[in-house]
Coordinates of C-alpha atoms in Angstrom, one line a residue:
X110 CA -13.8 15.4 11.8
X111 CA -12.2 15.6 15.5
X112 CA -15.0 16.3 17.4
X113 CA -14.4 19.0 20.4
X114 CA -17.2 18.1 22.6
X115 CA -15.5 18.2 26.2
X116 CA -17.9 15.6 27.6
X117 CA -19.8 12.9 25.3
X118 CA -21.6 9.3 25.4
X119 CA -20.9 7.4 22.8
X120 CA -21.8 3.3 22.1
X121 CA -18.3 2.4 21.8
X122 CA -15.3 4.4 22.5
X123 CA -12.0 2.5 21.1
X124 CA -8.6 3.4 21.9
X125 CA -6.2 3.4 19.3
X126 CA -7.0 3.8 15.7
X127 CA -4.5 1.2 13.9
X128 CA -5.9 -1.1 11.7
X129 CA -7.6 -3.0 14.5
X130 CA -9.4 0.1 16.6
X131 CA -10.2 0.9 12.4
X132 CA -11.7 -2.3 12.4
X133 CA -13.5 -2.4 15.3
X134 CA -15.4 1.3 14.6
X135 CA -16.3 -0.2 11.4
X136 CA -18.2 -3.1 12.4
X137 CA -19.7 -1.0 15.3
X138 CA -20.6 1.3 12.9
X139 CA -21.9 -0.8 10.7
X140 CA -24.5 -2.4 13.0
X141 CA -25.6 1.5 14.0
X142 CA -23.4 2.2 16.6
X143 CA -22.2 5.7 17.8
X144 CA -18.8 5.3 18.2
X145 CA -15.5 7.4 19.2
X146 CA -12.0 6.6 18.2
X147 CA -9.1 8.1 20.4
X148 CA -5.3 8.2 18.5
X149 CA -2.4 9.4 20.5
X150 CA -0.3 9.2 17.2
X151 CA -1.0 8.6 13.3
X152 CA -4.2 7.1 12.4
X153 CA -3.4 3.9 10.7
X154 CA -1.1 2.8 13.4
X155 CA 2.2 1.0 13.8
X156 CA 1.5 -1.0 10.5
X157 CA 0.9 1.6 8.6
X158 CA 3.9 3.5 8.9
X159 CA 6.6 1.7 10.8
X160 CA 6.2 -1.9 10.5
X161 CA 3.9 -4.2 7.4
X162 CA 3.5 -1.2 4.8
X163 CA 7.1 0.5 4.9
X164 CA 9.0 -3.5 5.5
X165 CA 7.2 -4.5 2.8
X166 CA 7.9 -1.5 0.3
X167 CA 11.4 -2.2 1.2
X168 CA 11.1 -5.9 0.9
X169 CA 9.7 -5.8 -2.4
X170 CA 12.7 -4.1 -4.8
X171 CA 15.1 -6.8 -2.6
X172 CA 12.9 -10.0 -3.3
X173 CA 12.5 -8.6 -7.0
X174 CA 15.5 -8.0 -7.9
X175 CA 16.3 -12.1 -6.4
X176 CA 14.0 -13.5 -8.3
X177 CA 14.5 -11.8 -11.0
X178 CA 18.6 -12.8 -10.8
X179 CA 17.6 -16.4 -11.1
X180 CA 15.5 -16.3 -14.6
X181 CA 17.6 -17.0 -17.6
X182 CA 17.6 -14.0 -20.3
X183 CA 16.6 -11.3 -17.5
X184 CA 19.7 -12.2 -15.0
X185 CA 22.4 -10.3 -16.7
X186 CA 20.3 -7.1 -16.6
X187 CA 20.0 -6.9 -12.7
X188 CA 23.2 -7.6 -12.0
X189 CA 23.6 -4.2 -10.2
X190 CA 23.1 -2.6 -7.5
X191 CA 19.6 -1.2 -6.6
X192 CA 18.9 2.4 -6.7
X193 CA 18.5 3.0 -2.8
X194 CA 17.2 6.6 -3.3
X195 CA 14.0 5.3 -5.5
X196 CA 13.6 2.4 -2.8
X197 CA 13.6 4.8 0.0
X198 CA 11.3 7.1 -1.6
X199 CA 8.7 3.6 -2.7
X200 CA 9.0 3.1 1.1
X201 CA 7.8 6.9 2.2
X202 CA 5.1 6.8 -0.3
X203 CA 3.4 3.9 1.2
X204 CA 3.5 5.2 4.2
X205 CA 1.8 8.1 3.0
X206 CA 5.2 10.1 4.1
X207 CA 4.2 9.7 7.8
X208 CA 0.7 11.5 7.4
X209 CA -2.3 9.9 8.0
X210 CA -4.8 12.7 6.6
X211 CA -6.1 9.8 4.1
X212 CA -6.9 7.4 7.4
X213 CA -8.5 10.1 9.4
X214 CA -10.6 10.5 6.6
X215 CA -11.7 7.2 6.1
X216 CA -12.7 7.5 9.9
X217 CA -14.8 10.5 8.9
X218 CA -16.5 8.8 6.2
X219 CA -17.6 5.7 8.3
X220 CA -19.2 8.3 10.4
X221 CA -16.3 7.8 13.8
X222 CA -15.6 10.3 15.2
X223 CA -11.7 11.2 16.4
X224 CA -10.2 12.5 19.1
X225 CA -6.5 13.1 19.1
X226 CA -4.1 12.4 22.1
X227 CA -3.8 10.0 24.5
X228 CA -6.3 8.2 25.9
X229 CA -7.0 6.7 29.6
X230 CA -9.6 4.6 31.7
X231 CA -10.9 6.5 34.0
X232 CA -13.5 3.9 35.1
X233 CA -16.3 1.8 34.4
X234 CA -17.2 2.9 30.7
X235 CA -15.1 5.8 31.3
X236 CA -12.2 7.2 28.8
X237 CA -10.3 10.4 29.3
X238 CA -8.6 11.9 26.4
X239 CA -5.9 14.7 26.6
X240 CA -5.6 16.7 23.6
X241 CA -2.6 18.1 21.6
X242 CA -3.6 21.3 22.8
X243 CA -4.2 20.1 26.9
X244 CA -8.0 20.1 26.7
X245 CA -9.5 17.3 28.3
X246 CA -12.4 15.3 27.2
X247 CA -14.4 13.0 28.9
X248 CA -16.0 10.2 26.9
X249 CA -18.9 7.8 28.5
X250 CA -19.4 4.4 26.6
X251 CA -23.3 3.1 26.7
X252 CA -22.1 -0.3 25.9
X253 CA -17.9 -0.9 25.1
X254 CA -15.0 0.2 25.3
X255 CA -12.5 -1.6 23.2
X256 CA -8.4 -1.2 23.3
X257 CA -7.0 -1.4 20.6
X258 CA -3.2 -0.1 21.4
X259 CA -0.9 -2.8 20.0
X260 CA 2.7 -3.4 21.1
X261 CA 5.9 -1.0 21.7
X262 CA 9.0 -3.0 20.5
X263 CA 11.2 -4.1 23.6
X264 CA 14.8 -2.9 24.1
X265 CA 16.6 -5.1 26.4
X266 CA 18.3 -3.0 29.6
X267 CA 22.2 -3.4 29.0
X268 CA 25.1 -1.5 30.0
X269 CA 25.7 1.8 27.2
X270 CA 21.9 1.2 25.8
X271 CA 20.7 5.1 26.6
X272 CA 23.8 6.5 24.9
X273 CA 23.3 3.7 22.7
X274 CA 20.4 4.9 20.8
X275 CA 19.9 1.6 19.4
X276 CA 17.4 1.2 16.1
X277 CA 14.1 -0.6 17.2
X278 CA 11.4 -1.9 14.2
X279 CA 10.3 1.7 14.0
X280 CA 13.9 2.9 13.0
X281 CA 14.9 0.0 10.9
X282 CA 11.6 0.8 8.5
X283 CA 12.0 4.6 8.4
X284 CA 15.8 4.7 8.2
X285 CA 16.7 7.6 5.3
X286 CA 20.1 6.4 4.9
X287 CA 22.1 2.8 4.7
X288 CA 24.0 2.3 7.5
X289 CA 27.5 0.8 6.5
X290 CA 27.9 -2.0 9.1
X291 CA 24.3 -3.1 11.0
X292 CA 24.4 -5.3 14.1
X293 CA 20.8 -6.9 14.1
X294 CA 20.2 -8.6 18.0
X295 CA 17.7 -11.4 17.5
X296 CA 16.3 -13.6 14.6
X297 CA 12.5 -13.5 14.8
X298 CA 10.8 -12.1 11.8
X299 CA 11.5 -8.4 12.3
X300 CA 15.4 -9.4 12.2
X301 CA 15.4 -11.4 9.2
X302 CA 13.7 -9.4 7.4
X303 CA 15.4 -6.2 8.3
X304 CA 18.5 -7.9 7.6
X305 CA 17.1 -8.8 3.9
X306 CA 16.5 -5.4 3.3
X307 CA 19.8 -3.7 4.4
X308 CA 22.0 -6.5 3.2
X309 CA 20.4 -6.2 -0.4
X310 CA 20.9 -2.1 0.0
X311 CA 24.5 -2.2 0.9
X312 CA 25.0 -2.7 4.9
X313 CA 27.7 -5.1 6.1
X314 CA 25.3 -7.6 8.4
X315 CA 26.0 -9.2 11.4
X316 CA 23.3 -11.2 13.3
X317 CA 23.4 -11.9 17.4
X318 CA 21.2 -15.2 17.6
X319 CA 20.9 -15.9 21.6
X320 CA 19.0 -19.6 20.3
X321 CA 20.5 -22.2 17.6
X322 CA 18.5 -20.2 14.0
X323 CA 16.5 -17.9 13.0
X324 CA 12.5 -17.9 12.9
X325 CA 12.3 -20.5 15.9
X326 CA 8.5 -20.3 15.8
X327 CA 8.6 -22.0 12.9
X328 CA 9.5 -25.4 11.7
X329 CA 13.5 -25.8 11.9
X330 CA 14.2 -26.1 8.4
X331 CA 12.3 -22.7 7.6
X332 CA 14.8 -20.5 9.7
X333 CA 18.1 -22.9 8.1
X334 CA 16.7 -22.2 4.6
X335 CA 16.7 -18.3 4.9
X336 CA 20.2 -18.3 7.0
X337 CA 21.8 -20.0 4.2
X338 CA 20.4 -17.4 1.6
X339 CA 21.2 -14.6 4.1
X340 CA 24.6 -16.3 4.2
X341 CA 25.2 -16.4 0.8
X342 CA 24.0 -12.7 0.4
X343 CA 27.1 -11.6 2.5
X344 CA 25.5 -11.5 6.2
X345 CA 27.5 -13.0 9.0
X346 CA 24.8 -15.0 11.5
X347 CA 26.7 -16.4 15.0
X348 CA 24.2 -18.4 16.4
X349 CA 24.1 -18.9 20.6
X350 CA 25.7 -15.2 20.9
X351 CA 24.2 -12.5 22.8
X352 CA 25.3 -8.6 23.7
X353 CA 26.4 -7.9 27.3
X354 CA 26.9 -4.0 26.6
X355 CA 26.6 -1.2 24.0
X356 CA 28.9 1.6 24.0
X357 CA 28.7 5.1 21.5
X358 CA 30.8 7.4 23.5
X359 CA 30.6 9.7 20.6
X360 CA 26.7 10.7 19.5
X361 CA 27.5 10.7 15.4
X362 CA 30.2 7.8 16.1
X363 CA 30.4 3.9 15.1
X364 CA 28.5 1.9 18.4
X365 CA 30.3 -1.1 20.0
X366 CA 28.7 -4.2 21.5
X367 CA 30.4 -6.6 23.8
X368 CA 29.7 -10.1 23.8
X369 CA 29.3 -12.8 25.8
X370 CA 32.4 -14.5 24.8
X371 CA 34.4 -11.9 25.1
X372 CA 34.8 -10.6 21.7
X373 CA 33.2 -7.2 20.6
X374 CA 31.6 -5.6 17.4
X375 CA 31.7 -2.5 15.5
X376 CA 29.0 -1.1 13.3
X377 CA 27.3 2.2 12.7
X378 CA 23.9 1.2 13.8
X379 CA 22.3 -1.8 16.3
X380 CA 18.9 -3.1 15.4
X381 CA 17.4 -4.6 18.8
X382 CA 14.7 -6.6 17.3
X383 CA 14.1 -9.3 20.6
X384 CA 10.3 -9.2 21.2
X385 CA 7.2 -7.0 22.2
X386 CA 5.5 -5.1 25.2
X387 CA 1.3 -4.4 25.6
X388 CA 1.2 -0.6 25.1
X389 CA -0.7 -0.6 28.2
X390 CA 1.4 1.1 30.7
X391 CA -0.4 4.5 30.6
X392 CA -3.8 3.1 30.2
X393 CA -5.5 3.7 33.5
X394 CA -5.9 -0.1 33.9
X395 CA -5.2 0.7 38.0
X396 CA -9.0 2.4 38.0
X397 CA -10.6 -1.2 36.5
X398 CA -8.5 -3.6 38.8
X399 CA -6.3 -4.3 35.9
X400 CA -2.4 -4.1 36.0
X401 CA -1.0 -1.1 34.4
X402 CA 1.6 -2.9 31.2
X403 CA -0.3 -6.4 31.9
X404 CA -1.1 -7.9 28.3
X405 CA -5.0 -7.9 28.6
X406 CA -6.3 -11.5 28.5
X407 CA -9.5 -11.8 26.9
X408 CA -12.5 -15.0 25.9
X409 CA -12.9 -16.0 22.4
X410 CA -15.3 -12.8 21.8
X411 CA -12.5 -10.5 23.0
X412 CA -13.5 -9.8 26.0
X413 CA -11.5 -9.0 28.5
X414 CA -12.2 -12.0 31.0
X415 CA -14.2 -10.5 34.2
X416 CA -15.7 -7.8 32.1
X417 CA -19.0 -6.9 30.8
X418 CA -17.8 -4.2 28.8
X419 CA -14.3 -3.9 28.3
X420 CA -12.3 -5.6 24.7
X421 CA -8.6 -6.0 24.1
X422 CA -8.3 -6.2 20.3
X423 CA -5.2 -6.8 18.5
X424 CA -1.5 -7.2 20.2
X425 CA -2.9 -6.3 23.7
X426 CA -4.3 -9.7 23.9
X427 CA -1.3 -11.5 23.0
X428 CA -3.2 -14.4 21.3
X429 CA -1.4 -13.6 17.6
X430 CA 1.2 -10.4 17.3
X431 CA 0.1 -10.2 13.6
X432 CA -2.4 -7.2 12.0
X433 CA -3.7 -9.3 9.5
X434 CA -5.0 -11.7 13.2
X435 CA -5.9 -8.3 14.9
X436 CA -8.5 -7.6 12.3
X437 CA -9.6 -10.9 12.0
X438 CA -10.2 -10.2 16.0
X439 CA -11.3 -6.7 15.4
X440 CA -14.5 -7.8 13.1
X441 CA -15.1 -10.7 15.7
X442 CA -14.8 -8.3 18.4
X443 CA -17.1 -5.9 16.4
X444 CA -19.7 -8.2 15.7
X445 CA -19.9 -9.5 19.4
X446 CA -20.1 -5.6 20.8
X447 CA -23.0 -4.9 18.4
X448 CA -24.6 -8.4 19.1
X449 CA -24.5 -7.4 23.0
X450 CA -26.1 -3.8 22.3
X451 CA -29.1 -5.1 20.4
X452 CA -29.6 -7.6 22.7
X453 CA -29.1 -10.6 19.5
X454 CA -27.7 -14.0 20.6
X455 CA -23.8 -14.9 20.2
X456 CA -22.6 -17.4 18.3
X457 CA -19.4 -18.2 20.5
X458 CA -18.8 -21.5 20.1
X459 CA -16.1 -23.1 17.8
X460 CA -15.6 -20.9 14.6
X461 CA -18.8 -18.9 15.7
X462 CA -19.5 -15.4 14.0
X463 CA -18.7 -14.3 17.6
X464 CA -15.6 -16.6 18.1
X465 CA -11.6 -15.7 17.0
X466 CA -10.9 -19.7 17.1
X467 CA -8.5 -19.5 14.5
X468 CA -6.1 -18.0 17.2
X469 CA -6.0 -21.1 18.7
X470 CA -4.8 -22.9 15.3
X471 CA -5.1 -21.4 12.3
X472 CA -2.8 -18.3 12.5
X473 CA -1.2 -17.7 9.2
X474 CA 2.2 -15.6 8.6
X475 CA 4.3 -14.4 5.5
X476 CA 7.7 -13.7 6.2
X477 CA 9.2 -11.6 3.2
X478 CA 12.9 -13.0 2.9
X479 CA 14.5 -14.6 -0.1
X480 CA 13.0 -17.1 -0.1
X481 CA 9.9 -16.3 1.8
X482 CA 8.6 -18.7 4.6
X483 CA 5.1 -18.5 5.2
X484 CA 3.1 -21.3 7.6
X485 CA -0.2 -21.4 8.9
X486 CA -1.6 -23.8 12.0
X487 CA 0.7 -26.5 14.4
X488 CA 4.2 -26.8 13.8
X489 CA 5.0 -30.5 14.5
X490 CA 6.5 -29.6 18.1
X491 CA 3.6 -27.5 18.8
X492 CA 1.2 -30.2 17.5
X493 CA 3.2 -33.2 19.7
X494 CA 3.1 -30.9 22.9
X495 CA -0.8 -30.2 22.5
X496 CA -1.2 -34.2 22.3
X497 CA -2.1 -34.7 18.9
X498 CA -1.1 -37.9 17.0
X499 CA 0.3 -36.6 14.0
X500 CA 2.0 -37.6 10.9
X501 CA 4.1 -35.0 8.7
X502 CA 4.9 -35.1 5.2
X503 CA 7.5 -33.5 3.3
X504 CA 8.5 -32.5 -0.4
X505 CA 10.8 -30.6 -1.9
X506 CA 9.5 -27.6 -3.9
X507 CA 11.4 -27.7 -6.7
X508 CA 9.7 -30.9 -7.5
X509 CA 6.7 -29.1 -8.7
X510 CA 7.5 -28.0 -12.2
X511 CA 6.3 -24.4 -11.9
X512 CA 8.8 -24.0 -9.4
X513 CA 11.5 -24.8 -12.1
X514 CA 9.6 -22.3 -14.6
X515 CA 9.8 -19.8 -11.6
X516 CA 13.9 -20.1 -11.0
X517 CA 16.4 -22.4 -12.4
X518 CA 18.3 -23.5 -9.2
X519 CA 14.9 -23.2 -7.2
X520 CA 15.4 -24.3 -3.3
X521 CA 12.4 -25.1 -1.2
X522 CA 10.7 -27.1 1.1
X523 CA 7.2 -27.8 2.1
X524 CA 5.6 -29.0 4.9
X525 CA 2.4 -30.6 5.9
X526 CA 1.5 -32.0 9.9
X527 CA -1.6 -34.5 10.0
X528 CA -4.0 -35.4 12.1
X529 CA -4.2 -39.2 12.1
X530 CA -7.4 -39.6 14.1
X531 CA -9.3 -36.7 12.1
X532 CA -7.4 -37.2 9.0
X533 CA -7.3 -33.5 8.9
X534 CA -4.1 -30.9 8.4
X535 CA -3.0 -29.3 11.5
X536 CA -0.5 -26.8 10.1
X537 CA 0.9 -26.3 6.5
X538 CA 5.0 -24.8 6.1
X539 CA 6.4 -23.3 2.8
X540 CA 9.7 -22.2 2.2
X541 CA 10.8 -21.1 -1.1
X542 CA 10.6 -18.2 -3.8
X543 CA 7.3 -16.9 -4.2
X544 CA 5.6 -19.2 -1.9
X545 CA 3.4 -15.9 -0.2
X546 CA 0.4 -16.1 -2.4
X547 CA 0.8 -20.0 -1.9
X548 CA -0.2 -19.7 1.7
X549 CA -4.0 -18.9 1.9
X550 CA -4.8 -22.1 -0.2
X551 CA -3.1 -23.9 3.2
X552 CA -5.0 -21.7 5.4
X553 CA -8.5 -22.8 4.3
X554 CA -7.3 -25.9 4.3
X555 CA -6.6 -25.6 8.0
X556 CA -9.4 -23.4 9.0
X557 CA -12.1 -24.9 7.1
X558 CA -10.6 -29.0 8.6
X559 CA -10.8 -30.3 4.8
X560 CA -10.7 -33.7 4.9
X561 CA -7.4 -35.1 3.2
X562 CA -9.8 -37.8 1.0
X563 CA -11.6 -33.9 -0.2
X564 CA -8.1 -32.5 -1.0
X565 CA -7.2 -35.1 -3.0
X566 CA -10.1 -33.7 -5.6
X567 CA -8.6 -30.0 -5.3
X568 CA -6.7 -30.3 -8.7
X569 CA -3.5 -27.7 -8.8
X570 CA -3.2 -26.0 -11.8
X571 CA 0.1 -27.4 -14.3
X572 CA 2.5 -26.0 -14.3
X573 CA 2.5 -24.0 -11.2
X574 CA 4.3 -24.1 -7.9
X575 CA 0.9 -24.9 -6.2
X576 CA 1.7 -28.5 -7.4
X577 CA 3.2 -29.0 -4.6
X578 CA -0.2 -30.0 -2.8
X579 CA -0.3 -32.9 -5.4
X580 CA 3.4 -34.2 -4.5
X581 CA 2.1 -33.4 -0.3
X582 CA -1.2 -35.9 -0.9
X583 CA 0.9 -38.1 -3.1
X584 CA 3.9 -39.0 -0.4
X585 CA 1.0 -39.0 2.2
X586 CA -1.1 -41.7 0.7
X587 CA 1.9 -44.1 -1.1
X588 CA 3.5 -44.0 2.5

């Protein structure tokens, strides 16, 4: 329950209570720790209800209904449209219709306890913690305190954007109607997918790429094989374009957005999907010699560097924007805090219980178009510019006969960089239909530095799409 004590020692006091802070009070708790978590919002965080769970609800029906459309005897009966009101209403069930009574609970049960409004550094182990109702509390941590406050999405200051009221990630997941033209600025992951989703429900889509494709942290062909399908689907994509100005003179009106060419757009609603900020602005960093909105930089433990006692879990640290890498962090960071209090020894060195190396280069990602693209570890620039001498393999998915059983017409590529000198992989790219669950099999692959002679003796099953490590190792050693 919220616990009303105005002033309280606790082990650890984490700020924020998304799935990293979650994570973090679990492990603390775990190892016997008292331990305080203080939410300014919903418990459960921006994933829970404005970013993975809602995207993905909404991805799903899209994807589907793709897949489905390219399977002989089940094609003709999805050729219509989707019923927008049942995916809208799939969406606000998985995010528990924007209340997080089932998260606050699970809190409870682990034995945190919660205190609701914002929370600040006040000092050394210090937090103070505003609540709803302006009572303030003052909360004294014996041993940590970790934040945990993730990222605000980052609106670009243009002419027009105030009257503007321009959709950020937050918007784009919890829309309750389809907008009829959508202007989407940028082409990371939140844009494509966005524009997946609203393009399959309806919306006219028009994308404002400032670079030359979409998802340019991945490997090239990734972003050209989801602008093609995106293409195809009815969206227009204008590459090396960027908005000057935004203009809704009329609050319920269409919105218009200059260019930088000259020309302008019209649409009903602009997505600004073009990067993220450390919610760290309001923090109190000033009273620990930190800068107020600074991202927090931290050692492989999670500790902020100069610190004895302060974490940055999650986004804050800007080592991997990604929940699924924030919890990863958040049990490392959880394990280190406890190890600290007892007095154990760390294990910090490379892939140490105490150690988040695989921010450094084994960072796995999903990214729920049709077709999906998923990659884990180096790109081959990123693997060139860090010195490696590497080798990279390609194959075409549909080569692997369960890709054929999967779609007729199946498109897909996949991508393997190598190590020479270690004879080790790097970083593993997929691009295709139903590639997602093909992804973790690469990431232990790259996290756990299998040998390639030991991946030769991983046998994929026949006939599936995972066959594709077969026609990877094959190219690779008849080269």
């Amino acid at each position: 329950m919220t616990n009303p004590s105005l002033n309280a020692e606790y082990d650890v006091v984490v700020i924020g209570a998304g799935p990293v802070g979650e994570n973090v009070a679990d492990r603390a708790r775990a190892a016997g720790l008292s331990t305080a978590v203080v939410e300014s919002e919903l418990i459960g965080g921006e994933c829970s209800y404005w970013a993975c769970m809602p995207s993905k609800a909404l991805l799903r029906p899209v994807v589907a209904r793709a897949d489905a459309r390219r399977v002989p005897g089940l094609a003709d009966a999805v050729r219509g449209p989707l019923d927008t009101a049942a995916v809208l209403a799939h969406r606000d069930d998985y995010a528990s219709h924007w209340k997080d009574d089932g998260q606050a609970a699970w809190l409870d049960g682990i034995g945190a306890d919660i205190f609701r409004g914002p929370g600040r550094l006040t000092g050394e182990r210090s937090v103070s913690v505003t609540a709803p109702d302006g009572t303030e509390h003052h909360l004294t941590a014996r041993h940590a305190v970790a934040v945990c406050t993730g990222s605000r999405a980052v609106v670009p200051d243009l002419p027009g954007i105030d009257e503007a009221r321009p959709w950020t990630s937050r918007e784009a997941t919890s829309a309750k109607k389809v907008p009829g033209r959508l202007v989407i600025v940028g082409g990371g992951v939140v844009g494509t997918e966005m524009a997946t989703v609203w393009q399959a429900l309806g919306s006219r889509v028009t994308m404002l790429i400032r670079g030359k494709g979409l998802l340019p942290r991945m490997e090239p062909f990734a972003g050209e094989l989801v602008a093609r399908a995106l293409v195809e689907a009815g969206a227009d994509i204008r590459t090396g374009t960027s908005a000057t100005a935004v203009r809704r003179p009329v609050p319920d009106g269409p919105v218009t957005v200059e260019l930088d060419d000259g020309g302008h757009i019209e649409a009903d609603e602009i997505l600004f999907a073009t990067g993220r900020a450390p919610r760290t602005d309001d923090l109190g960093l000033e009273t620990v010699g930190l800068a107020p909105g600074s991202w927090l930089t931290v050692d492989d433990s999670c500790r902020v560097d100069g610190s004895t006692w302060l974490y940055a879990v999650g986004d804050v640290n800007h080592r991997a924007l990604l929940t699924h890498q924030g919890k990863y962090q958040a049990r490392v960071a959880g394990d280190a805090i406890a190890a600290r209090a007892h007095g154990a020894p760390l294990e910090t060195g490379s892939w140490g219980a105490h150690a988040a190396t695989a921010d450094h280069g084994a960072v796995p990602q999903v990214v729920f178009t049709d077709p999906e693209a998923a990659s884990v570890g180096l790109t081959l620039a990123e693997a060139e510019r860090a010195g490696h001498r590497v080798r990279v393999v390609d194959a075409d998915l549909a080569s692997a006969a369960g890709a054929g059983l999967y779609a007729d017409g199946y498109r897909g590529r996949a991508r393997m960089v190598v190590d020479l000198d270690r004879q080790i992989l790097l970083g593993v790219t997929f691009v295709g239909p139903g590639i997602g669950e093909l992804l973790h099999s690469a990431t232990i692959a790259v996290a756990g530095e299998v040998p390639l002679h030991r991946l030769w003796h991983a046998v994929p099953s026949y006939p599936t799409i995972s066959e594709i490590w077969l026609r990877l190792l094959e190219a690779y050693r008849d080269a």
